[in-house]
PDB file of C-alpha atoms in Angstrom:
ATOM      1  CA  UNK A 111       5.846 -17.764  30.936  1.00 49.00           C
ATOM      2  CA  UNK A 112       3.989 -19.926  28.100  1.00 50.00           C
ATOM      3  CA  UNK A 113       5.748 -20.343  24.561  1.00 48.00           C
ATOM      4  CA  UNK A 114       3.287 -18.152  23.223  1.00 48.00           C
ATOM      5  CA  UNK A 115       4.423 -15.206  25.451  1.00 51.00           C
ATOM      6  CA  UNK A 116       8.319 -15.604  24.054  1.00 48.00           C
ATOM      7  CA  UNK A 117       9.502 -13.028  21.870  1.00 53.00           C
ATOM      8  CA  UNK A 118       9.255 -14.014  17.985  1.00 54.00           C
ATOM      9  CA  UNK A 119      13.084 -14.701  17.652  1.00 48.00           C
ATOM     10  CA  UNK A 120      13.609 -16.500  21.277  1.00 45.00           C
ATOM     11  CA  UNK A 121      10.747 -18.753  20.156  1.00 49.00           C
ATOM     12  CA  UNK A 122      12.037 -19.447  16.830  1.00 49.00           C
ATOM     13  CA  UNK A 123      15.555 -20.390  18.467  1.00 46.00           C
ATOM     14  CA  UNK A 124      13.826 -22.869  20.541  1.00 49.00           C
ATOM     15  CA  UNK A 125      11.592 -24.825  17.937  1.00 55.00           C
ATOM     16  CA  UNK A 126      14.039 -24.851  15.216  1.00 63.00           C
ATOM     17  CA  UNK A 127      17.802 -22.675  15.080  1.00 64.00           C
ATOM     18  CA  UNK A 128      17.621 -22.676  11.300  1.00 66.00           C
ATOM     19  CA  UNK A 129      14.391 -20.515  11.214  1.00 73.00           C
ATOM     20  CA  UNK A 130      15.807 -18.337  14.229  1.00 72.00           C
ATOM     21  CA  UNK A 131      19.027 -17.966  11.681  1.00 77.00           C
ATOM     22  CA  UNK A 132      16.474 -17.067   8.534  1.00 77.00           C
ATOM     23  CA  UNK A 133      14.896 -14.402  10.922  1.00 78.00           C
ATOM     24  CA  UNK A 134      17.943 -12.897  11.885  1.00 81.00           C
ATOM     25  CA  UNK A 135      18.983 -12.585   8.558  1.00 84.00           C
ATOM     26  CA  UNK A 136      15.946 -10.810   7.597  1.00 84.00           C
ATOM     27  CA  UNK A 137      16.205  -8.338  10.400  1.00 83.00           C
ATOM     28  CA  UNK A 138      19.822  -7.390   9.143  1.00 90.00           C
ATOM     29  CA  UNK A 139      18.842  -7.179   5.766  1.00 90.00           C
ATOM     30  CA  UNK A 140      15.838  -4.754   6.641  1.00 90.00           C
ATOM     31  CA  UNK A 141      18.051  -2.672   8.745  1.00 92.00           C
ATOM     32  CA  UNK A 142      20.773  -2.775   5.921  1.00 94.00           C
ATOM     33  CA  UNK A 143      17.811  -1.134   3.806  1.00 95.00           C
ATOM     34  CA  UNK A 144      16.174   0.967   6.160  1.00 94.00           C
ATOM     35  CA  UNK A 145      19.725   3.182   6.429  1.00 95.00           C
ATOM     36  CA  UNK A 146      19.060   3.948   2.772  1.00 96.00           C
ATOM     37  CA  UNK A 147      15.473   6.428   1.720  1.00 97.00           C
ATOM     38  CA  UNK A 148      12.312   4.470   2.042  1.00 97.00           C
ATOM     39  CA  UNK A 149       9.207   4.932   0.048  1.00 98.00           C
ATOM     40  CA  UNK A 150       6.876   7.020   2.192  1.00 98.00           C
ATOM     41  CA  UNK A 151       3.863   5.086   0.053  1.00 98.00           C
ATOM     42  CA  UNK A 152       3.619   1.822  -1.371  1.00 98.00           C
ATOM     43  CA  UNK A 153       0.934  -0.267  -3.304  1.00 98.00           C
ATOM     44  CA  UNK A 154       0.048  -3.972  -3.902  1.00 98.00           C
ATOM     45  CA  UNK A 155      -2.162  -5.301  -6.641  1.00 98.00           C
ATOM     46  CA  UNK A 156      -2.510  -9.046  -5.161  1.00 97.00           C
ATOM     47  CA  UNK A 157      -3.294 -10.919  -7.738  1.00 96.00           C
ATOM     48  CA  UNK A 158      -2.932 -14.488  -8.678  1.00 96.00           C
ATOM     49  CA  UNK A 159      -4.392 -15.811  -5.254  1.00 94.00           C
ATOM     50  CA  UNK A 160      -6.803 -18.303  -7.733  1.00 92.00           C
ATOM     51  CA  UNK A 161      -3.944 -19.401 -10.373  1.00 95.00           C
ATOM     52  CA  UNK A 162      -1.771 -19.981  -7.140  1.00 94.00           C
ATOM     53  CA  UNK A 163      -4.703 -22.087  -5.774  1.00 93.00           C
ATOM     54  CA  UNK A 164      -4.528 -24.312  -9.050  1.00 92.00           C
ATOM     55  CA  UNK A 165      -1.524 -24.843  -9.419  1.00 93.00           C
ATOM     56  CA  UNK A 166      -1.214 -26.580  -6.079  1.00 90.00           C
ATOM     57  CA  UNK A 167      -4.187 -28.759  -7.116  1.00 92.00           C
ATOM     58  CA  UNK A 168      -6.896 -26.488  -5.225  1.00 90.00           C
ATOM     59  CA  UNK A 169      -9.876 -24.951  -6.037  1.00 85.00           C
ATOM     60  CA  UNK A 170      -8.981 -20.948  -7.285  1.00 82.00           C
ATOM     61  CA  UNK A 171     -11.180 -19.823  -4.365  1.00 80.00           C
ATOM     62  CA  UNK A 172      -9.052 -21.341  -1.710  1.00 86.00           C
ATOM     63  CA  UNK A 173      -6.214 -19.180  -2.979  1.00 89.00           C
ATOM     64  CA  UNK A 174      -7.746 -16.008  -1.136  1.00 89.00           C
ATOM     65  CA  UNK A 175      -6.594 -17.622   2.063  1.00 88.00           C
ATOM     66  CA  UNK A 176      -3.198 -17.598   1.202  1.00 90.00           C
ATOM     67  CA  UNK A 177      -3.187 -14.679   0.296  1.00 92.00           C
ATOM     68  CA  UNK A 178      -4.014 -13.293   3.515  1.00 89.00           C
ATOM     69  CA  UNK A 179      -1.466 -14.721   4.952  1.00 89.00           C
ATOM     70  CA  UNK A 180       0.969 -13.320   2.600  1.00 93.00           C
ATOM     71  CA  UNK A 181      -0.713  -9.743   3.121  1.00 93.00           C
ATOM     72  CA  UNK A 182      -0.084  -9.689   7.113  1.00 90.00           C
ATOM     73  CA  UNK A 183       4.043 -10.642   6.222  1.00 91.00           C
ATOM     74  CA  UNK A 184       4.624  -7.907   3.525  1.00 95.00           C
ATOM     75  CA  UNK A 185       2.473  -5.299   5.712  1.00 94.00           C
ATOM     76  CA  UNK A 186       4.837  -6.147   8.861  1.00 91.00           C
ATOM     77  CA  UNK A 187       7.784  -6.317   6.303  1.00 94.00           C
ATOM     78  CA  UNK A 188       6.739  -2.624   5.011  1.00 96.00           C
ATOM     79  CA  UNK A 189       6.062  -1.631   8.728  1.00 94.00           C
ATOM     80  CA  UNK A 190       9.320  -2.542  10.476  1.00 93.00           C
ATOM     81  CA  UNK A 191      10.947  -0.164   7.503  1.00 95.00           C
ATOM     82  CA  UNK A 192       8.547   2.412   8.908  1.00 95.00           C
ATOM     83  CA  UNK A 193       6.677   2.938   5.310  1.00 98.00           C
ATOM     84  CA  UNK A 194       4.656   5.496   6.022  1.00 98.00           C
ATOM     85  CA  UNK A 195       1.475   3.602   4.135  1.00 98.00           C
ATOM     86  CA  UNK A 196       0.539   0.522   2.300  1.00 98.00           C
ATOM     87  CA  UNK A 197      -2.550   0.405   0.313  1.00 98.00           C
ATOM     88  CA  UNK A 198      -3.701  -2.713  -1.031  1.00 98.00           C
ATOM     89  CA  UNK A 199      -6.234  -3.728  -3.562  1.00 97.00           C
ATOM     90  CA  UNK A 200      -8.406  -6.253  -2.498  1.00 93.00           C
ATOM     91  CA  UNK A 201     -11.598  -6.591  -3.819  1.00 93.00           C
ATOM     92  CA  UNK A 202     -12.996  -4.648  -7.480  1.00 94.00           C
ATOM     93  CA  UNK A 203     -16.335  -3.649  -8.035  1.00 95.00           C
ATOM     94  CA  UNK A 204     -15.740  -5.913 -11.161  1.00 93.00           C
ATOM     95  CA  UNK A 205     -15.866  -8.749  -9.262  1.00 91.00           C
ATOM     96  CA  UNK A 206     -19.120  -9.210  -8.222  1.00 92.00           C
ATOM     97  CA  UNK A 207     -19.716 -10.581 -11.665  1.00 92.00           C
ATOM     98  CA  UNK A 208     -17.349 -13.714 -10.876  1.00 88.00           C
ATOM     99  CA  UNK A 209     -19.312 -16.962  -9.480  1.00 88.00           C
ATOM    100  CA  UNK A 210     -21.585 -16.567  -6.649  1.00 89.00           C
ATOM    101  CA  UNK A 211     -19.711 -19.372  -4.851  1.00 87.00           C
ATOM    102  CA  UNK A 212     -16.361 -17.568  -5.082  1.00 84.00           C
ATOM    103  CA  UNK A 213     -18.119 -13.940  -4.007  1.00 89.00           C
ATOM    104  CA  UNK A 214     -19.499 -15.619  -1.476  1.00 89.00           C
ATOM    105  CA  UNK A 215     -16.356 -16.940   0.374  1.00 86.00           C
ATOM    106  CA  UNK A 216     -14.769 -13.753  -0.194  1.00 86.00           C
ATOM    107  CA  UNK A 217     -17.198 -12.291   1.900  1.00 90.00           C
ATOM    108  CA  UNK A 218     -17.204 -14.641   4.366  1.00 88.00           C
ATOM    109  CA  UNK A 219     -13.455 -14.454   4.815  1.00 85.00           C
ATOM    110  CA  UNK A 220     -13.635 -10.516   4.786  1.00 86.00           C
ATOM    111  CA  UNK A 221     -15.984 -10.794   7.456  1.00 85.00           C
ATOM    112  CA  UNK A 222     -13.784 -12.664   9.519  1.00 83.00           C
ATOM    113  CA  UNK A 223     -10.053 -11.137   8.824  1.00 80.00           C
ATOM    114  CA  UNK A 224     -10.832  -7.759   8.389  1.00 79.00           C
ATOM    115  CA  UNK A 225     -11.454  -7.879  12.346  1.00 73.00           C
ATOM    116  CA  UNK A 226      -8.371 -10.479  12.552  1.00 76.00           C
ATOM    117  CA  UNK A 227      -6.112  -8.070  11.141  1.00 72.00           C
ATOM    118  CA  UNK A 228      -7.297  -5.275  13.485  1.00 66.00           C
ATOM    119  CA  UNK A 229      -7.043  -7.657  16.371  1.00 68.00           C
ATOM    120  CA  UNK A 230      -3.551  -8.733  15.777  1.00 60.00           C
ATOM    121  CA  UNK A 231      -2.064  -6.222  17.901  1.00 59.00           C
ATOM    122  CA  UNK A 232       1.602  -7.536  17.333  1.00 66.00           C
ATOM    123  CA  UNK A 233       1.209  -5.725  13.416  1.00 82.00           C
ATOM    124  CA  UNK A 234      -1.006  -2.552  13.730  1.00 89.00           C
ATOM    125  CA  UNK A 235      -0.862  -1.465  17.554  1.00 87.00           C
ATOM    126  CA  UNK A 236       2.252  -2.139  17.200  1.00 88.00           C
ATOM    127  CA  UNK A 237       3.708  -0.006  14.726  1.00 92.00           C
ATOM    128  CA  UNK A 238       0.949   2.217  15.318  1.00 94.00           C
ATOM    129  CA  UNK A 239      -0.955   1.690  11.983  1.00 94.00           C
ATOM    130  CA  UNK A 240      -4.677   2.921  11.269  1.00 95.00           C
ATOM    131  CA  UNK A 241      -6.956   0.666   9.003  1.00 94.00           C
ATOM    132  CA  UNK A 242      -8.820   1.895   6.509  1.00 96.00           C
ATOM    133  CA  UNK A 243     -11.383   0.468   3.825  1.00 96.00           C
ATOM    134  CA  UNK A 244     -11.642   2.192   0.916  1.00 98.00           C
ATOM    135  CA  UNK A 245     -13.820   1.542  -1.770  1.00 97.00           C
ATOM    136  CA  UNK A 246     -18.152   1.476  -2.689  1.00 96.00           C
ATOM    137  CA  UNK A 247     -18.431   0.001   0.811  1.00 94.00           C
ATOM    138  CA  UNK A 248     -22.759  -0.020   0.401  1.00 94.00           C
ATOM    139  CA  UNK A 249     -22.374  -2.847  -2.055  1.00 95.00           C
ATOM    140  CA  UNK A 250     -21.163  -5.075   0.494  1.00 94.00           C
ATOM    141  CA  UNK A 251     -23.452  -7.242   2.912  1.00 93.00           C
ATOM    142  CA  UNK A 252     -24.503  -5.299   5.862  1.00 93.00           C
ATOM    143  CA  UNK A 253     -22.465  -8.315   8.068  1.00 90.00           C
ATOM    144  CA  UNK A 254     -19.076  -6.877   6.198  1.00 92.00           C
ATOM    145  CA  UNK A 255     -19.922  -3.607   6.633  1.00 93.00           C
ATOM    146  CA  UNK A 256     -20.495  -3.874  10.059  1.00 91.00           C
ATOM    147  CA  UNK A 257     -17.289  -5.643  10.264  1.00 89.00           C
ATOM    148  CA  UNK A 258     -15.062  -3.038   8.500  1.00 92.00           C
ATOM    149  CA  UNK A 259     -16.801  -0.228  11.092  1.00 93.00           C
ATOM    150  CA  UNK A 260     -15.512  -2.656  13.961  1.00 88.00           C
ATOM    151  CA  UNK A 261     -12.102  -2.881  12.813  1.00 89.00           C
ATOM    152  CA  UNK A 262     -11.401   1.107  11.953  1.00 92.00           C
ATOM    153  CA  UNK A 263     -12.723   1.789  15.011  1.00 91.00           C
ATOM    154  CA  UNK A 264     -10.014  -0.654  16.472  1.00 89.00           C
ATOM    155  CA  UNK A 265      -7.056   0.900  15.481  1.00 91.00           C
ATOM    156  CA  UNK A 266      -8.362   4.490  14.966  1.00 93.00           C
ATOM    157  CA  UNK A 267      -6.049   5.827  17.830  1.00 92.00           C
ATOM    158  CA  UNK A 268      -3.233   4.630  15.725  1.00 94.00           C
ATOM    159  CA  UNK A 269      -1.286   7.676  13.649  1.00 95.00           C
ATOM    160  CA  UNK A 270       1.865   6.380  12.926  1.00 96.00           C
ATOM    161  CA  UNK A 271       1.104   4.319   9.763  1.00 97.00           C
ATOM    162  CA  UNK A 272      -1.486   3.356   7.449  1.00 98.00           C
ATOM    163  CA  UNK A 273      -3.352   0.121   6.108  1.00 96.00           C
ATOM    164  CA  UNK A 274      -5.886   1.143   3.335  1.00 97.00           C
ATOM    165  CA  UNK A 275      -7.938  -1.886   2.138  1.00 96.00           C
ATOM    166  CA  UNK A 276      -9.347  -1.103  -0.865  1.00 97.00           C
ATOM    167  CA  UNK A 277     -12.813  -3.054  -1.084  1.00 94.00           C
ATOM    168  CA  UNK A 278     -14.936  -2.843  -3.383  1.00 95.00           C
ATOM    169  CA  UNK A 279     -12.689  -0.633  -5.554  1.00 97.00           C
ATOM    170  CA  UNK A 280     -12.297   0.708  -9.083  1.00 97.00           C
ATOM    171  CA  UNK A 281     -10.648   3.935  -9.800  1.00 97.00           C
ATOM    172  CA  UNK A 282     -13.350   5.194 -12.373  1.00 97.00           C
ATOM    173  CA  UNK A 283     -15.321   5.124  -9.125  1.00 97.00           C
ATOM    174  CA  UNK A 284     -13.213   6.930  -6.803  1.00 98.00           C
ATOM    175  CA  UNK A 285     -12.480   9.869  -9.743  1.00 97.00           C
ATOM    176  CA  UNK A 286     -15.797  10.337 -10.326  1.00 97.00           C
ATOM    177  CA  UNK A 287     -16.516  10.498  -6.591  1.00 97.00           C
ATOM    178  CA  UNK A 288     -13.900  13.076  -6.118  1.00 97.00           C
ATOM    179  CA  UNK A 289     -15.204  15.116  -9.673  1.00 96.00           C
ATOM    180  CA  UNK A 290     -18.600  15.325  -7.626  1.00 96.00           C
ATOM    181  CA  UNK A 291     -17.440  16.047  -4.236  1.00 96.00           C
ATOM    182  CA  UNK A 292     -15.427  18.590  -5.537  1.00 96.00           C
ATOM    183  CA  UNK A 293     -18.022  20.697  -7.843  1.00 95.00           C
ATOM    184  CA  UNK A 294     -20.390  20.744  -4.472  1.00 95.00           C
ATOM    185  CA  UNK A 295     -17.942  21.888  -2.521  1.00 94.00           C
ATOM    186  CA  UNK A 296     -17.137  24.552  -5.275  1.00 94.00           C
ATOM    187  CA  UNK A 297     -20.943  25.838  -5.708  1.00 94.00           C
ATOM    188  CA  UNK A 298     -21.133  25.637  -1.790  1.00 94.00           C
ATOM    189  CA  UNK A 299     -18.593  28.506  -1.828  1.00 92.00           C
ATOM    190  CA  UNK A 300     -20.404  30.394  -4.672  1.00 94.00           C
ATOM    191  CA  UNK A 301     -18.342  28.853  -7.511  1.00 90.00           C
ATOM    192  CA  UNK A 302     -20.921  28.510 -10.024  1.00 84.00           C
ATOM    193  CA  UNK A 303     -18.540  27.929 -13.185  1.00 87.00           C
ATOM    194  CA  UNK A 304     -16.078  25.583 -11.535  1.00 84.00           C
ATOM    195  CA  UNK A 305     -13.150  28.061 -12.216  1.00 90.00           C
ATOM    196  CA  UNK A 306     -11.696  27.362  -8.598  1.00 92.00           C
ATOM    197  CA  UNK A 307     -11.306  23.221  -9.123  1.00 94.00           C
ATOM    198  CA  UNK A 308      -7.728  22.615 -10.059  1.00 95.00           C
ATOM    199  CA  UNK A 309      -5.756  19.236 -10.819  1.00 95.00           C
ATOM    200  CA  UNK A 310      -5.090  19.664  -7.171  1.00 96.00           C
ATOM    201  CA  UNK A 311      -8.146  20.158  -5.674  1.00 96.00           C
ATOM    202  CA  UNK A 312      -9.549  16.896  -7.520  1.00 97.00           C
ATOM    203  CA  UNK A 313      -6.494  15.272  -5.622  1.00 97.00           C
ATOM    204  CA  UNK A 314      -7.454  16.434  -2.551  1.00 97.00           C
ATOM    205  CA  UNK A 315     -10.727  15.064  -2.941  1.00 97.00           C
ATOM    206  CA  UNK A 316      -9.989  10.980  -3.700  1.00 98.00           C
ATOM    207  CA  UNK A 317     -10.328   8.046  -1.113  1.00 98.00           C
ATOM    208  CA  UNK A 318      -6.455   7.834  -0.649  1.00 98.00           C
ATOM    209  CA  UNK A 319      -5.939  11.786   0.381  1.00 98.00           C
ATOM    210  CA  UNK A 320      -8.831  11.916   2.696  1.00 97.00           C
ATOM    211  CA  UNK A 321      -7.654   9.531   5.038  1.00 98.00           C
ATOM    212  CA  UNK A 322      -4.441  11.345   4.755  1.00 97.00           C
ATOM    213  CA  UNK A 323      -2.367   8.525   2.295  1.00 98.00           C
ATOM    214  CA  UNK A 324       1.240  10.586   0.996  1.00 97.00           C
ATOM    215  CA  UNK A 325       1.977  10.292  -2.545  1.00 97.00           C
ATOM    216  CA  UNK A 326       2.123   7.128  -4.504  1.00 98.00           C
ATOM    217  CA  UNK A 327       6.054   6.107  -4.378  1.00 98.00           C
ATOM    218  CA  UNK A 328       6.085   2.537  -5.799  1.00 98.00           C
ATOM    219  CA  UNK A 329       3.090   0.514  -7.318  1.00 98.00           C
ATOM    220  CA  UNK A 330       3.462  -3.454  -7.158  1.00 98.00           C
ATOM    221  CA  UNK A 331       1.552  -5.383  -9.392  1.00 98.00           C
ATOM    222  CA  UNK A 332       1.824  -9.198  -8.645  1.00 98.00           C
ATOM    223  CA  UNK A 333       1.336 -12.295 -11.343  1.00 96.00           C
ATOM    224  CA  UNK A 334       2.898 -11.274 -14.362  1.00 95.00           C
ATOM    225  CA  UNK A 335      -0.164  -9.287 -15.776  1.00 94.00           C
ATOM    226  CA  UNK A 336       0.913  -6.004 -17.245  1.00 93.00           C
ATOM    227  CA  UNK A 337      -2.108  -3.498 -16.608  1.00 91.00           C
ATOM    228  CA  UNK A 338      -3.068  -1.261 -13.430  1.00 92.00           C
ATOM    229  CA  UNK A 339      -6.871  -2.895 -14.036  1.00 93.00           C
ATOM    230  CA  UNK A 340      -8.509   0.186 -12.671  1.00 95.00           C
ATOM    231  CA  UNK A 341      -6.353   0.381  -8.858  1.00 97.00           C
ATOM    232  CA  UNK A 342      -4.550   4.177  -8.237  1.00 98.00           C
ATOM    233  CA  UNK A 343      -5.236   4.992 -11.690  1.00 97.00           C
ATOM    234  CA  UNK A 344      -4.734   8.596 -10.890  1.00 97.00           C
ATOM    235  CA  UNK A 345      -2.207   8.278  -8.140  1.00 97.00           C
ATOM    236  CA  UNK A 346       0.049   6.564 -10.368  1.00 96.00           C
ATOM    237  CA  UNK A 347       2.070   9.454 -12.283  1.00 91.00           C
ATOM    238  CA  UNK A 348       5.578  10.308 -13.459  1.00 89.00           C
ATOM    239  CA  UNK A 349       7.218  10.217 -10.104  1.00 91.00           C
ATOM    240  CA  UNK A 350       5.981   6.903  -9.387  1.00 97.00           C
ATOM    241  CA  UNK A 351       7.786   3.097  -9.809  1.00 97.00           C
ATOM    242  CA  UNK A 352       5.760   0.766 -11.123  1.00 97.00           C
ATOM    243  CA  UNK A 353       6.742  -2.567 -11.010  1.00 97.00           C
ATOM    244  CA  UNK A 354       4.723  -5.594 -12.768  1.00 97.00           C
ATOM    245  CA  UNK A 355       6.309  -8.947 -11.044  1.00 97.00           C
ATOM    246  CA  UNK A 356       5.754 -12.758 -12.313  1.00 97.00           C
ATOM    247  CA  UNK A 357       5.127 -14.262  -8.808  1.00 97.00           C
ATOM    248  CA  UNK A 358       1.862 -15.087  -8.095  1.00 97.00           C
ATOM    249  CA  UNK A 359       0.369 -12.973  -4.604  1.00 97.00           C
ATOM    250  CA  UNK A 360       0.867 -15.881  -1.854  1.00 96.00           C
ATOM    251  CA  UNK A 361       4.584 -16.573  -2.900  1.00 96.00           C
ATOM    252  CA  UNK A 362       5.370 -12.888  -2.587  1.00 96.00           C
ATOM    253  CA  UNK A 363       7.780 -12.673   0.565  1.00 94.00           C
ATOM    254  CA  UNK A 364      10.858 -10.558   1.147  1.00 93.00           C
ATOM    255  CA  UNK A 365      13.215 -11.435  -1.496  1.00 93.00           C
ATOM    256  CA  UNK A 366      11.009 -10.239  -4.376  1.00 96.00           C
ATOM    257  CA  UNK A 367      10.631  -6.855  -1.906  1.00 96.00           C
ATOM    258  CA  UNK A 368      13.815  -6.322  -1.420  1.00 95.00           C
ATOM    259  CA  UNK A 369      14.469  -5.900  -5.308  1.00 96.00           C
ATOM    260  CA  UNK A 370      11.903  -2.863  -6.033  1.00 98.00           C
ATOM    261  CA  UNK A 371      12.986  -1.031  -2.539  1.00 97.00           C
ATOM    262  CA  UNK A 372      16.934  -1.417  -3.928  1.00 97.00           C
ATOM    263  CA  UNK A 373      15.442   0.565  -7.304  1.00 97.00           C
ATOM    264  CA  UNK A 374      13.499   2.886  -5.731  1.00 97.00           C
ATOM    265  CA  UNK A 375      16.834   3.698  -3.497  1.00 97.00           C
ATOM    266  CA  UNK A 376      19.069   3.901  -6.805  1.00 96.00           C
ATOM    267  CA  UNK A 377      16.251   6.202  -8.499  1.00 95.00           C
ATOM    268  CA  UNK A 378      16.019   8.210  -5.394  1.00 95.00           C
ATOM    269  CA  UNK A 379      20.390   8.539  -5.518  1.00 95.00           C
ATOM    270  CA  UNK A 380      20.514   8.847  -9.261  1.00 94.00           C
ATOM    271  CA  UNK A 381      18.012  12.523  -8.915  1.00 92.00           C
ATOM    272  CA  UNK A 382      19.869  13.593  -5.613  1.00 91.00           C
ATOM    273  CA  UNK A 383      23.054  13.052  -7.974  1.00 91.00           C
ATOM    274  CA  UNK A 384      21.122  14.946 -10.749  1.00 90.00           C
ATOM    275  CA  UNK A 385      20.289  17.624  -8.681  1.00 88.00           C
ATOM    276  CA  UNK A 386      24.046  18.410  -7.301  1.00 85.00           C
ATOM    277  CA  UNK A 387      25.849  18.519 -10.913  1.00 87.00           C
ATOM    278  CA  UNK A 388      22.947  20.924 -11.600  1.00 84.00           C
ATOM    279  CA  UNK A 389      23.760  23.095  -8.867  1.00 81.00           C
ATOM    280  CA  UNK A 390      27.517  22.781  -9.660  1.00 81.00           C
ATOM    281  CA  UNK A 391      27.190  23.933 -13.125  1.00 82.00           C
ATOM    282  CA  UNK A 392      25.077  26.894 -12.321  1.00 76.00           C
ATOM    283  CA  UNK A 393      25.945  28.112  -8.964  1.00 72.00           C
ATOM    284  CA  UNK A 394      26.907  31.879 -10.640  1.00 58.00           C
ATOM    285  CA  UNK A 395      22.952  32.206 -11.090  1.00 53.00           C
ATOM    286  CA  UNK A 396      21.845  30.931  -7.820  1.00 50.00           C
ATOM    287  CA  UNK A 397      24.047  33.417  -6.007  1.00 46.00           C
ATOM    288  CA  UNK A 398      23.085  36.345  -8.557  1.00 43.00           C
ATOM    289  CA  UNK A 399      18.934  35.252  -7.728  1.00 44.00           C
ATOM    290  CA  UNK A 400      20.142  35.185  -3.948  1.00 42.00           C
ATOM    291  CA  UNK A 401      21.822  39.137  -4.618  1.00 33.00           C
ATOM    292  CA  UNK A 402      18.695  40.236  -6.215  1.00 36.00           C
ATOM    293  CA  UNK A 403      16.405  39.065  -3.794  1.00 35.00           C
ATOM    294  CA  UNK A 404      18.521  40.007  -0.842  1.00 35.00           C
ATOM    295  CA  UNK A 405      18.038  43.674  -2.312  1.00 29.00           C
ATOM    296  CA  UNK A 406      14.437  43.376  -2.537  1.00 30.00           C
ATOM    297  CA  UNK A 407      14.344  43.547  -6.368  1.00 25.00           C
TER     298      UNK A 407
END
């Protein structure tokens, strides 16, 4: 058996029994967390890939590699706590209008990871995880399109999770997508005044709910900037967290996760709490309902 064939933590203990102690730890403290309720939907705005670049004395476009990286070590993170789907913005229509150079390589490096990622079989076959791209995919070269068809079809047996890439993205987009989609389909039926479209049935109709996404539970917004800049505009409501965190995208790692799952757990508590000294202080009028309806009133 080659090193390469070793499990992860064997292999660690070998080259160096300080990282097999670090990946331990992180295996307890994930378990630790996983006993507790786990957002069934979680998003990442990864930004600060080109300020992250800079500040180590590189050129902003070399950031997007890093960031990668980062992005395959939160999606196994979010994985191995069996979150049922991560959704990650990574490329806005909007940003077609930055440099031609810096468009260019992230292209090029869609190209090639969006098949890496599928390929990895360690992260997505593993946990049984189905990629999908989301986004105004015919403004992309035909050589990334062709690529993002390759790697859905790769890991379209998979049910058990869900990756959605969005690429190119901008909510305004996928809103007004779903406002068409949805009149057709009502004058299809005979609907000619739109009285059958509801709040939900515009739901229904965006990127996230057709490939069968749950609910938005927590949106993560990396680098300090304070806006949603156009990603789950409508997914985001009132029973979602959002959380806007200083660290730039490629430092992102487990102990700046492990903060917003421990909030989402207390928030989650704090309404099951809510919900019981309700029921105590009106449990006369639950079993009165219960009579009536038991008589068929």
């Amino acid at each position: 058996m080659s090193l390469s064939q070793l499990p992860t933590g064997l292999l660690a203990l070998i080259q160096s029994p300080l990282t097999y102690v670090k990946i331990q730890f992180m295996h307890l403290l994930l378990d630790i967390i996983a006993t507790g309720p786990i957002p069934r939907h979680i998003a990442f705005e990864m930004d600060g890939n080109r300020r992250y670049a800079r500040r180590q004395g590189k050129e902003g476009r070399e950031g997007h590699g890093h960031g990668f990286e980062t992005l395959i070590g939160v999606l196994e993170l979010c994985l191995r706590l069996r979150i049922r789907c991560v959704t990650v913005y990574a490329f806005a229509i909007e940003n077609f209008n930055r440099p031609k150079e810096e468009v260019d390589t992230l292209m090029k490096l869609a190209e090639e990871r969006l098949v890496e990622i599928a390929e990895r079989g360690e992260i997505l076959d593993k946990y049984g995880a189905r990629l999908n791209v989301l986004g105004k995919r015919d403004l992309l070269p035909h050589s990334v399109q062709v690529a993002i068809e390759k790697a859905e079809n790769m890991t379209r047996h998979n049910d058990s999770a869900i990756l959605n890439v969005c690429a190119p993205y901008a909510s305004q987009h996928e809103i007004t997508a779903a406002v068409e989609s949805a009149i057709r389909e009502a004058i299809d039926a005979g609907d000619l005044d739109g009285s059958t479209i509801t709040e939900h049935t515009l739901a229904s109709h965006l990127s996230t709910s057709l490939v069968g996404s749950p609910p938005l539970d927590v949106f993560v917004r990396t680098s300090g900037v304070k806006r949603l800049s156009g990603f789950l505009t409508w997914q985001c409501n009132e029973h979602t967290q959002i959380h806007l965190v200083d660290t730039y995208w490629p430092d992102f790692g487990l102990f700046d996760l492990v903060p917003i799952l421990l909030e989402y757990q207390r928030k989650v508590w704090a309404e099951e709490r809510q919900r019981s000294n309700e029921h105590k202080l009106h449990p006369a009028g639950e079993k009165e309902q219960g009579y009536v309806q038991d008589r068929g009133w």
